Amino acid sequence: MTAKRSVTVTVNGEARTGEAEPRMLLSDFLRETLGLTGTHVGCEHGICGACTVHVDGEAARSCLMLAVQADGAEIDTVEGLADGETLHRLQQLFSKHRALQCGFCTPGMLMTALDLVRHRPNLTEAEIRSGMAAVLCRCTGYEGIVHAVAEYASGGER
Amino acid sequence: MTAPSPDGYIGRSVPRREDRRLLLGDGSYVADLVLPGMVHAAFARSQLAHARIVSVDFARAMDEPGAAFALGGAELAGEMPPIGGMQVTAPKGWADRVDHRITLPPQNLMASDRVRYVGEAFAVVCADSRYAAEDAVEAIDAEFEPLAAVVDPEAAASPGAEIVHPDIGTNAVAELYVEKGDVAAAMAAAPHRVRRRFRHHRYAAMPLECRGVAAEYDRRTDSLTVWSSTQVVHWVRKELAFALGMAEEKIRVLAPDVGGGFGGKGHVYPEDLIIPYLARRIGRPVRWVEDRHEHILNAAHSRDNIHDAEIGFDDTGRILAFRDDFIVDSGAYSPVGAGVAYNTTAHLLGPYHVDNFAGGTAVVVTNKTPNAPYRGAGRPEAVQVTERLMDIVADTLGMEPAEVRLRNMIGPERMPYEVGLPYRDGVPMTYDSGDYPASLRRAIEEIGGVEAFRERQDKARAEGRYLGLGLGCYTEGTGVGPFEGATVKVDASGKIVVSTGACPIGQGHETVFAQVTADAWKVPIEDVVVLLADTSTLTMGYGSIASRSTVTSSAAIGDASDKVKAKVLAVAAALLEASEADLELRDGKVAVKGVPEMSVTLREVAAAAAPGWLSRRPEGSEAGLEATSYYEPPTVTWAYASNAAIVEVEPDTGRVLVERYVEVHDAGRLVNPGLADGQVKGGLVQGLGGALYESIEYDEAGQLLTGSFADYLLPTAAETPPIEVVHMETPTPLNPLGVKGLGEGGAIAPPVVIANAVTDALKPFGVEFNTLPIRWQDVRAAFDPAE
Amino acid sequence: MKPPRFDYRAPQGLDEALDLLADSGPDARILAGGQSLVPALNFRLARPSVLIDINGVAELAGIDDQGDRVVIGAMTRQREIEVSEDVARAVPLLHEATRYVAHLPIRTRGTVGGSIANADPAAEDPAVAAALDATMVCRSRRGERRIAAGGFFVDVLTTALEPDEMLVAVEFPRIPSGAGAAFAEISRRDGDFALAGVAAQIALTNGRVTDARIAACGLGPAPLRFRNAEEILLDSACETEAIEAACDAVAASSDPHDDVHASAAYRRQLAAAMARRALNAAHTRAGVAA
Ligand SMILES: Cc1cc2nc3c(=O)[nH]c(=O)nc-3n(C[C@H](O)[C@H](O)[C@H](O)COP(=O)(O)OP(=O)(O)OC[C@H]3O[C@@H](n4cnc5c(N)ncnc54)[C@H](O)[C@@H]3O)c2cc1C
Ligand code: FES
Ligand code: FES
């Protein structure tokens, strides 16, 4: 039973099926099997947060889930945020506040922030900083990220 | 998006071109590449710090499902030379002035007979997936005979120590000494002298994207395409051509989107050469994506110095003599030579005038991961020494630290100021422009003033709370040579296409160089195409290291643009039947001054300049609108900054909380202030990480103790204090745009600024923080009465 | 950093899961939230022959307020604890401690049962269980065992669970009326495992301590309960001297280790500091509740 098995997930609203060994991580399944390379991998031990996606509507580390565990789940990734050519409001705010440089942490930041804002209303700056501590950024020094999330939280759709 | 402003794009915070693809998840990093038929590589890495390799057997490894190929270091050593050509050479002006003895050890691409640090590769396996490759690596049967591990750099340099590289015969592989004035006499005559030992710990660039290399060999054309997460594509190509015996033009090296570098991807690594070699050898594309554990073990570390410094001064706090002898723990190899070590020496004097100075250095090899430049590259170590000493002088004399600094600072009236030492490019160091005292005064003002702080501090102490103010100033040579290249052309569509050797790692180069080019050409920025990090677009390039790209690439783009513009004007003059002197570039056209309706578009000029029957270029002129320039900076231009921070330390836990951090930074004219601000702030947070959280630790056996992100602690948003950056903009006279480099600056000062602030907070207990990082437990211990 | 090969089973009911566990031998591992186990797999530190994924066992999840106690199913996510008003009311210590467990996206998956069965000495949930002397409900095909926290945590990553046993629920006693609870922790960064964390719950009657419970994480090979410190507080009015004496007792009874993050001596100092914060806060809250 270490053999590959079929895994079907609904990714960004679309049913996708692929084969996975039981040991294959969800991050690798998304990236390698389904070709969704927007989700990044920075540590594979749960700390950097770059791999964060939404599993059934809540943020989770895709490097700490097996692909077989996601069978039947709804997965949302950074690729599903924009509406056609129009960036999601949080994506626009990231650009406005210079919340990205190399862009490697960005998908994890976006997915984490969206979950955080939904999870906890009326976020203070300290709560944003603590909530966004779930994802590491080595480039920006976080200021733009905190500002973007704060602006989104204060006026954004929930 | 943006109409060309009458004032141009330079100096405006133009939004980044890079953002859209990165926000959409459409960026493409090495790990995202899929090449048909590709195999995945994994390396077998030493678990011992120092050992002789007795045997490596691949029989079981090759039996693993999916295993395709395996290769050991000994076999590879027969096929490829050690990485040799990477050592930064010593220019004559430097070699004549600095006493030096340098015998740097060669580094085989993989260990062949001996492993010298935990993490050094001794074999590589290719397999159908990274999973299968790791299975096969585990199944390699390798036998080692352990040798004594050399871990402590001082012990390494002592007689009787185990020798890391027996061919060299000593672990002190480089020694440097440089002096100005007569330091011994001045020190002896000084009314006051203090000596201290300072230690700067080992920490690392730690980009969020680890390294990675993918390569594809085309047998038909005997050519290689290589994708590397690197800051130096041209350098990789040069080494590859040498190592594989191929023409450079048969090798294309690209860096796709790169997830940060900060110097950690700023030199050629063995994997940059091994992966392309494997692709050629086995005839299938090969991809290697470094994992985080590998990265911490194997990507270059940085810093790691021990300094013994002495300073002589008078009753007014004037520095009369300054001497620093220091050891650099270089790890097992020294991929970038003694350059970083000398950088430290060159930055010890900072913004201060000191007549008598000496710096002596020993670069020592140990059984640790090789040490190489990381953001700051030798400067944080220097600044730790000088700026701690400034505070110690102040403390000795009962003066304010700010006062001592101002007393010794070089005033703007002395610019340009000759330091009296050579820079590592061989040119005598000359501070080109700036107002150092104004910068410090501004930083103090921004933090709320010294007096107001002292009042607050006293009041807090009365309540059992401990606040501290820390200052830190530095100068930084930026935009170093030897050169950078750029090719500029006007293509048939009339767009301006520029390519340069800069390799972006997140700074926003595509945007910045588009701004520079749009202004040079007076075109809307949308009409500029920027090609970067691809050797196929530029014959010779250098790369993005050492705070140099905006300075050097911009100058090369400007120069190449001038050449092409001359041609454009000549062709347009012929088309418009006007004199060249009467023409100007405006809004994507060439027009007759004062007669806007008399104009031709760049597209029309490009068509006219093309070779062939339809060409309408002037008689005798060369076809095409294209030129390449190589900018060779005369020497570095000096950025500088002053920092001030307020910290509070918790008496019961020793926890250090940074309340506010201010940096007043001067990098000359800013092309894009928003992006410049982001560079400085990002650097500052790395410096704060180094001050309080990040540290690479080894045990006595040379085992790495911080091999995961659970133990190597990058600061998060929650640990990051409010940071204010004030930009002064004193242009440099050294280049046409007046720009200085700013990629590294932020990371230089925070460790010492926080050390100064914590020392200030604990002044009632008389404890000095001269060792980095600052550990809460040491802060906590300061509150206990000495035993 | 990819997991080694293993077999994978995803039972849909508890009996099926217990059968699999009984039949799969000693190298089988239960996969709950995976937030500790999967990193260990990725580093190849864990090499199970088979993973028994209990995420599909519906009867293991849920919070059941039974009045005198709250029964928390092993597969209840830490995220659910964080938002549960029942838990906030009845087991405020667990509620407060949960906010110190990692970060939200990790609590999305991580489970109370997983944390307690994993028995990481620096983890918060085991310390809360120790403080409140929670009951671990353990099942195997052989039957059920109810183990009090005091007998459950044995050593670093080691519990009293037998290889064929599964933790199915944890029963936390309801906080008595007139009692206050507080959790204090210091970690290197936001969300990191504790350098030292202290859980305290104090019940007051007429201003006198009638019940005190103090336990800690990060200060020994297993979560520690500080009976001597509790004794000191009993019958006191939590005046400064009593609290200080209790803090000294906590520090003295701690058994911390040295690592790159902190020396044992420093952890001991932190033990006292966190005990002081937790006890003062718990006392204040008890005063408010009384
Ligand atoms: C970055 C990061 C930071 C973290 N920080 C913290 C922190 O600050 N504090 C903290 O407490 N935790 C922390 N954790 C751990 C996390 O909270 C885990 O969720 C928790 O420790 C384990 O729960 P789990 O459900 O994920 O268990 P799993 O990882 O699935 O399992 C852990 C172990 O318990 C066994 N097990 C699980 N469930 C049962 C059961 N019902 N019966 C018997 N055995 C079982 C498994 O076989 C395995 O050996 C962190 C994790 C990460 C990735
Ligand atoms: S890759 Fe998943 S948390 Fe870092
Ligand atoms: S933008 Fe580079 S890591 Fe965040």
Coordinates of C-alpha atoms and ligand atoms in Angstrom, one line a residue, chain A residues 99-106 109 136-142 145, chain B residues 16 29 207-209 258-260 262 505-506, ligand 3:
Chain A
A99 CA 4.7 44.4 0.9
L100 CA 6.8 42.2 -1.4
Q101 CA 10.3 42.2 -2.8
C102 CA 11.4 38.8 -4.0
G103 CA 7.9 37.5 -3.9
F104 CA 8.8 34.1 -2.4
C105 CA 6.9 34.6 0.8
T106 CA 4.0 36.4 -0.9
M109 CA 1.5 35.9 3.3
L136 CA 8.6 34.6 7.4
C137 CA 9.7 37.2 5.1
R138 CA 13.4 37.8 4.7
C139 CA 13.2 40.8 2.4
T140 CA 10.7 43.5 3.4
G141 CA 11.1 43.9 7.1
Y142 CA 7.3 43.3 7.3
I145 CA 2.9 43.6 4.9
Chain B
R16 CA 7.1 47.8 -9.5
Y29 CA 11.7 30.1 -9.5
P207 CA 17.0 33.9 1.8
L208 CA 13.5 32.4 1.9
E209 CA 14.1 30.5 -1.3
V258 CA 15.1 34.5 -7.3
G259 CA 13.7 34.4 -3.8
G260 CA 16.2 36.5 -2.1
F262 CA 21.6 39.0 0.2
I505 CA 16.9 39.0 -6.2
G506 CA 13.9 41.1 -5.1
Ligands
FES3 S1 9.5 39.2 -0.3 FE1 11.2 38.0 -0.2 S2 10.8 36.7 1.5 FE2 9.2 38.1 1.5

